[in-house]
mmCIF file of C-alpha atoms in Angstrom:
data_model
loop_
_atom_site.group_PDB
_atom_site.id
_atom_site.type_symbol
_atom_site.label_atom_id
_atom_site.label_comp_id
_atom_site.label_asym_id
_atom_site.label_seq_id
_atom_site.Cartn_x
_atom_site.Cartn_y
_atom_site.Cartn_z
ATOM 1 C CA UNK R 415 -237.111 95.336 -147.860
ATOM 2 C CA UNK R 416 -234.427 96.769 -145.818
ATOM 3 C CA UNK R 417 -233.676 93.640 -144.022
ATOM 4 C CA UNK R 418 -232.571 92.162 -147.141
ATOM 5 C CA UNK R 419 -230.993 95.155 -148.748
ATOM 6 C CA UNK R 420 -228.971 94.794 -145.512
ATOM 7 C CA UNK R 421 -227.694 91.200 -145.808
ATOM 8 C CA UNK R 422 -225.162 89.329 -147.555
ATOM 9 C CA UNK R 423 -227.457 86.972 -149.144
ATOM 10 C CA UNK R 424 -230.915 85.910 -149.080
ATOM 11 C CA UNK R 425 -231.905 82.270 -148.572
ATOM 12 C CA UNK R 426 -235.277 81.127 -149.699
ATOM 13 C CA UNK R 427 -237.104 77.990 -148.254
ATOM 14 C CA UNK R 428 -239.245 77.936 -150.775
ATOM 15 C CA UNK R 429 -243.177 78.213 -151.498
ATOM 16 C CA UNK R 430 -241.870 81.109 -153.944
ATOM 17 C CA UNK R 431 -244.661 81.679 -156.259
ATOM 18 C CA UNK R 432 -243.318 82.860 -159.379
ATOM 19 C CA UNK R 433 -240.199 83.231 -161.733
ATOM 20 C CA UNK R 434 -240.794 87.493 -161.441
ATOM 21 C CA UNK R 435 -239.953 87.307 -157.321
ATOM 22 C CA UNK R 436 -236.690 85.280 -157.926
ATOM 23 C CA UNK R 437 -235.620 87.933 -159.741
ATOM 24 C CA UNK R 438 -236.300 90.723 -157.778
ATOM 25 C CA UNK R 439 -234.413 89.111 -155.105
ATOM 26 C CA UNK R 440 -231.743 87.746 -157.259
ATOM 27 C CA UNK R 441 -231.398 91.649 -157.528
ATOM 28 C CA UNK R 442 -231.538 92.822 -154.443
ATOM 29 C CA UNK R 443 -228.521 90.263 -153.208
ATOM 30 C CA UNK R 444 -227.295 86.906 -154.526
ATOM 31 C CA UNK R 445 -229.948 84.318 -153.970
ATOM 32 C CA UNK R 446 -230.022 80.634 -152.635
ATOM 33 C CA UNK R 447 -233.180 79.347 -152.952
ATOM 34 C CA UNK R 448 -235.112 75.782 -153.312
ATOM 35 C CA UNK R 449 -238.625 75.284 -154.725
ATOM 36 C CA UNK R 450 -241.659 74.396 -152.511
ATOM 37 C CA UNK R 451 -245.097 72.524 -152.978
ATOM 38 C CA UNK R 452 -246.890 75.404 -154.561
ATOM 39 C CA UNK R 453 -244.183 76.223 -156.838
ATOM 40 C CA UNK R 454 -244.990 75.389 -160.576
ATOM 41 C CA UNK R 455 -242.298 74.228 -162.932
ATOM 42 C CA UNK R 456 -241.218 77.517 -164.123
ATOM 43 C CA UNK R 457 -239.868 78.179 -160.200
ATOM 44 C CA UNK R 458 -238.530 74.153 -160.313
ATOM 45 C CA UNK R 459 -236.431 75.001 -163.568
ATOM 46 C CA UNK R 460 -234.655 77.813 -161.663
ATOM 47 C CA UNK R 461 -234.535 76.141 -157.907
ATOM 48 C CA UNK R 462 -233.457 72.396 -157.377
ATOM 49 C CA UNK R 463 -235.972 70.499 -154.129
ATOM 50 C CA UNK R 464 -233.358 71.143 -151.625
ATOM 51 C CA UNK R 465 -229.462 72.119 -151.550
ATOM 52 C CA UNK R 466 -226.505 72.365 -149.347
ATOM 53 C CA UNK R 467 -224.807 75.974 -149.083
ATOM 54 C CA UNK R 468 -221.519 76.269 -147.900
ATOM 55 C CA UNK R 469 -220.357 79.664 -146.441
ATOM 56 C CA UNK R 470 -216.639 79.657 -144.629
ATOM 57 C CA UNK R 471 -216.661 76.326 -142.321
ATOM 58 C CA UNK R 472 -220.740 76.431 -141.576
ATOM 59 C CA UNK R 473 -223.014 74.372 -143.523
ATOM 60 C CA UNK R 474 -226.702 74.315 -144.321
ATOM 61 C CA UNK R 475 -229.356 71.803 -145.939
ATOM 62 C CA UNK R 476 -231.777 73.863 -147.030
ATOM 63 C CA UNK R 477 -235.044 71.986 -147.792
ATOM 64 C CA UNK R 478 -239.342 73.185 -148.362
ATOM 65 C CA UNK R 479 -240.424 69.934 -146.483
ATOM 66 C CA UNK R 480 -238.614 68.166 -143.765
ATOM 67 C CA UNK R 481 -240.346 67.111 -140.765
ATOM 68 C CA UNK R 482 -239.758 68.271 -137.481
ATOM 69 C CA UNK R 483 -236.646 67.306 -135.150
ATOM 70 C CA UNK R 484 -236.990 63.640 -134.481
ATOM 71 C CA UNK R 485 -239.359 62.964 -136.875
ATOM 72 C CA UNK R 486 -237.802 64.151 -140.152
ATOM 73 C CA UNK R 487 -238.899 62.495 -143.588
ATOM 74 C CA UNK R 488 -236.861 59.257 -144.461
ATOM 75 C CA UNK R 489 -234.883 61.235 -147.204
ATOM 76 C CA UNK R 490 -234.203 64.218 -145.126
ATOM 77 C CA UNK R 491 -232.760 61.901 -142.365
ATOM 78 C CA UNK R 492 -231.083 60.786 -145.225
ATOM 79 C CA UNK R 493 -229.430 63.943 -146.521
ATOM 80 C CA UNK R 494 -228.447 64.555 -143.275
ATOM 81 C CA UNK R 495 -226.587 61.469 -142.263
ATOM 82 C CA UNK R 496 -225.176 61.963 -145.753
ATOM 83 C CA UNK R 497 -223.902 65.653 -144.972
ATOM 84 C CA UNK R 498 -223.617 66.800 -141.416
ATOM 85 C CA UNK R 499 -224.786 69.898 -141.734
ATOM 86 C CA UNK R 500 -224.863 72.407 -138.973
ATOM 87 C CA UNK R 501 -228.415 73.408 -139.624
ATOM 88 C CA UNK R 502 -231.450 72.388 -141.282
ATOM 89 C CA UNK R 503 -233.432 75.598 -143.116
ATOM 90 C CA UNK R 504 -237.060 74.042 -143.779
ATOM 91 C CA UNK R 505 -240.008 76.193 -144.603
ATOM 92 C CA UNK R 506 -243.391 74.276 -145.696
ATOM 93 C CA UNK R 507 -245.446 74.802 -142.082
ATOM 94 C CA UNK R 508 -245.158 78.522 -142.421
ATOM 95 C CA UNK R 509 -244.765 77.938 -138.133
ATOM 96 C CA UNK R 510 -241.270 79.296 -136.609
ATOM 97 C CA UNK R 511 -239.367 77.110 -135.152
ATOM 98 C CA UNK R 512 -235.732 77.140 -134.486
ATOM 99 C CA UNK R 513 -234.606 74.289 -132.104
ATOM 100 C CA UNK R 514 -231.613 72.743 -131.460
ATOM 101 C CA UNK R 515 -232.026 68.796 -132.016
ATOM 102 C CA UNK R 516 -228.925 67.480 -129.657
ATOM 103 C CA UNK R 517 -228.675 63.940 -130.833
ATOM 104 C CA UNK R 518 -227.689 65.493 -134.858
ATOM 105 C CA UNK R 519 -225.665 68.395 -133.431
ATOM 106 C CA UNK R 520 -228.171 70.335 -135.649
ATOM 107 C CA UNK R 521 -229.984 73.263 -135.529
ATOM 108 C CA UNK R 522 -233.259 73.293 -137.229
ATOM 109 C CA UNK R 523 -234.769 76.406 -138.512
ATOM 110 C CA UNK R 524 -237.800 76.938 -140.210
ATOM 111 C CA UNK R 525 -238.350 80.851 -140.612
ATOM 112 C CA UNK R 526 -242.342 81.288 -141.024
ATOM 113 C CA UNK R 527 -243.481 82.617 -143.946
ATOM 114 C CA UNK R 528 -243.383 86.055 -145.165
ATOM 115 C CA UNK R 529 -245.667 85.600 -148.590
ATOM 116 C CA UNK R 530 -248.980 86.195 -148.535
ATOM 117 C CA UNK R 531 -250.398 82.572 -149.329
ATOM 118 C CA UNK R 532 -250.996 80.371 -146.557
ATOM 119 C CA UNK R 533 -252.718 80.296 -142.660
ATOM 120 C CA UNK R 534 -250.018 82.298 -140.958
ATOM 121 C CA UNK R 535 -251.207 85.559 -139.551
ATOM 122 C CA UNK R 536 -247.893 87.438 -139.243
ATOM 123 C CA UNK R 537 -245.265 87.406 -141.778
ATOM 124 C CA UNK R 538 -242.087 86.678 -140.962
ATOM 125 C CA UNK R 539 -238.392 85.799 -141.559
ATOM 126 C CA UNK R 540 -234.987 85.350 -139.904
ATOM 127 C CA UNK R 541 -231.733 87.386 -139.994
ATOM 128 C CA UNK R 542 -228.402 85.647 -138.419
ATOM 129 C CA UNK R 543 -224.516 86.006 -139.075
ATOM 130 C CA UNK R 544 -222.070 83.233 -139.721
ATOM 131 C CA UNK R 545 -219.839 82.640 -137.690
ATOM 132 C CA UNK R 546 -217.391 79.223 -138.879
ATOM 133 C CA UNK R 547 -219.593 76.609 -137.700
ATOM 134 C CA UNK R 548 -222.557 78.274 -135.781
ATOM 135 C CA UNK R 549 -224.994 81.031 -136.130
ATOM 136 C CA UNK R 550 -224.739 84.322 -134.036
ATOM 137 C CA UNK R 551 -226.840 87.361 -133.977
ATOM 138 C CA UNK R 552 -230.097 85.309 -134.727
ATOM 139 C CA UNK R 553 -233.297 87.629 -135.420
ATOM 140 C CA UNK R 554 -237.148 86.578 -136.103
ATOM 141 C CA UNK R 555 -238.269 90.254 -137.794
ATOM 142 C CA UNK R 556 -241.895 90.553 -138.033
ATOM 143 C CA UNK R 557 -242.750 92.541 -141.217
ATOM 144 C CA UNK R 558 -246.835 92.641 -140.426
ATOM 145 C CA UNK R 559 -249.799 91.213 -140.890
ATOM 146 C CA UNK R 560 -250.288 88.506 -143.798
ATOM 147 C CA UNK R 561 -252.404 90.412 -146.256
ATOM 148 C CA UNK R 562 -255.885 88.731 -146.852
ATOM 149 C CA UNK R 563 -256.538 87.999 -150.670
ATOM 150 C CA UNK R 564 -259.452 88.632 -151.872
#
């Protein structure tokens, strides 16, 4: 929780889970999130399937599913021909990966997972700063293992 207590915002990929978690992190700071493939339609009612945030001259699409660099889903290609943004915030694999894909000018990011529903083994998430048009300070914070359910 400090990580987030310690930021400006926090920016959901989605896979949320329920209504109750979008508040709590409403509260902790202000919230941009979009809804994933596990989330029912009381998350979809609050969260649209993907959305662009603008924050001084940088710009984000922030998407659950999107393919990987070079092979992104026809509609994602789409939304980024559309609006140029300088990254691409995916979730949906619950793998890290942050690569630069030259031929967009776009840096893809897809922070893990840090829920416990899914195959990762580690949960995780990613802490930058905005700087105009690029990120700086980029962080991948383990917060421990992915709690078995049982």
């Amino acid at each position: 929780m400090p990580y987030l207590i310690a930021s400006d915002q926090i920016w959901h990929a989605g896979d949320i889970g329920n209504v109750d978690l979008l508040q709590k992190l409403n509260n902790i700071k202000p919230l941009e999130a979009v809804y994933g493939n596990i989330d029912g339609q009381d998350v979809r009612s609050h969260c649209p399937e993907w959305k662009i945030i603008k924050i001084q001259k940088f710009k984000a699409l922030m998407i659950h599913i999107a393919g990987v660099p070079g092979k992104y889903h026809p509609g994602v290609q789409k939304l980024i021909n559309e609006h140029r943004p300088h990254a691409l915030i995916c979730g949906h694999s619950h793998i890290v990966r942050v690569q630069h894909f030259n031929h967009l000018n776009l840096l893809h990011i897809n922070p893990g997972a840090c829920g416990t529903h899914g195959f990762h083994k580690v949960k995780t998430l990613i802490q930058f700063e905005i700087l105009e048009t690029r990120l700086t300070n980029m962080n991948l914070i383990e917060l421990g293992p992915r709690a078995k359910i049982t």
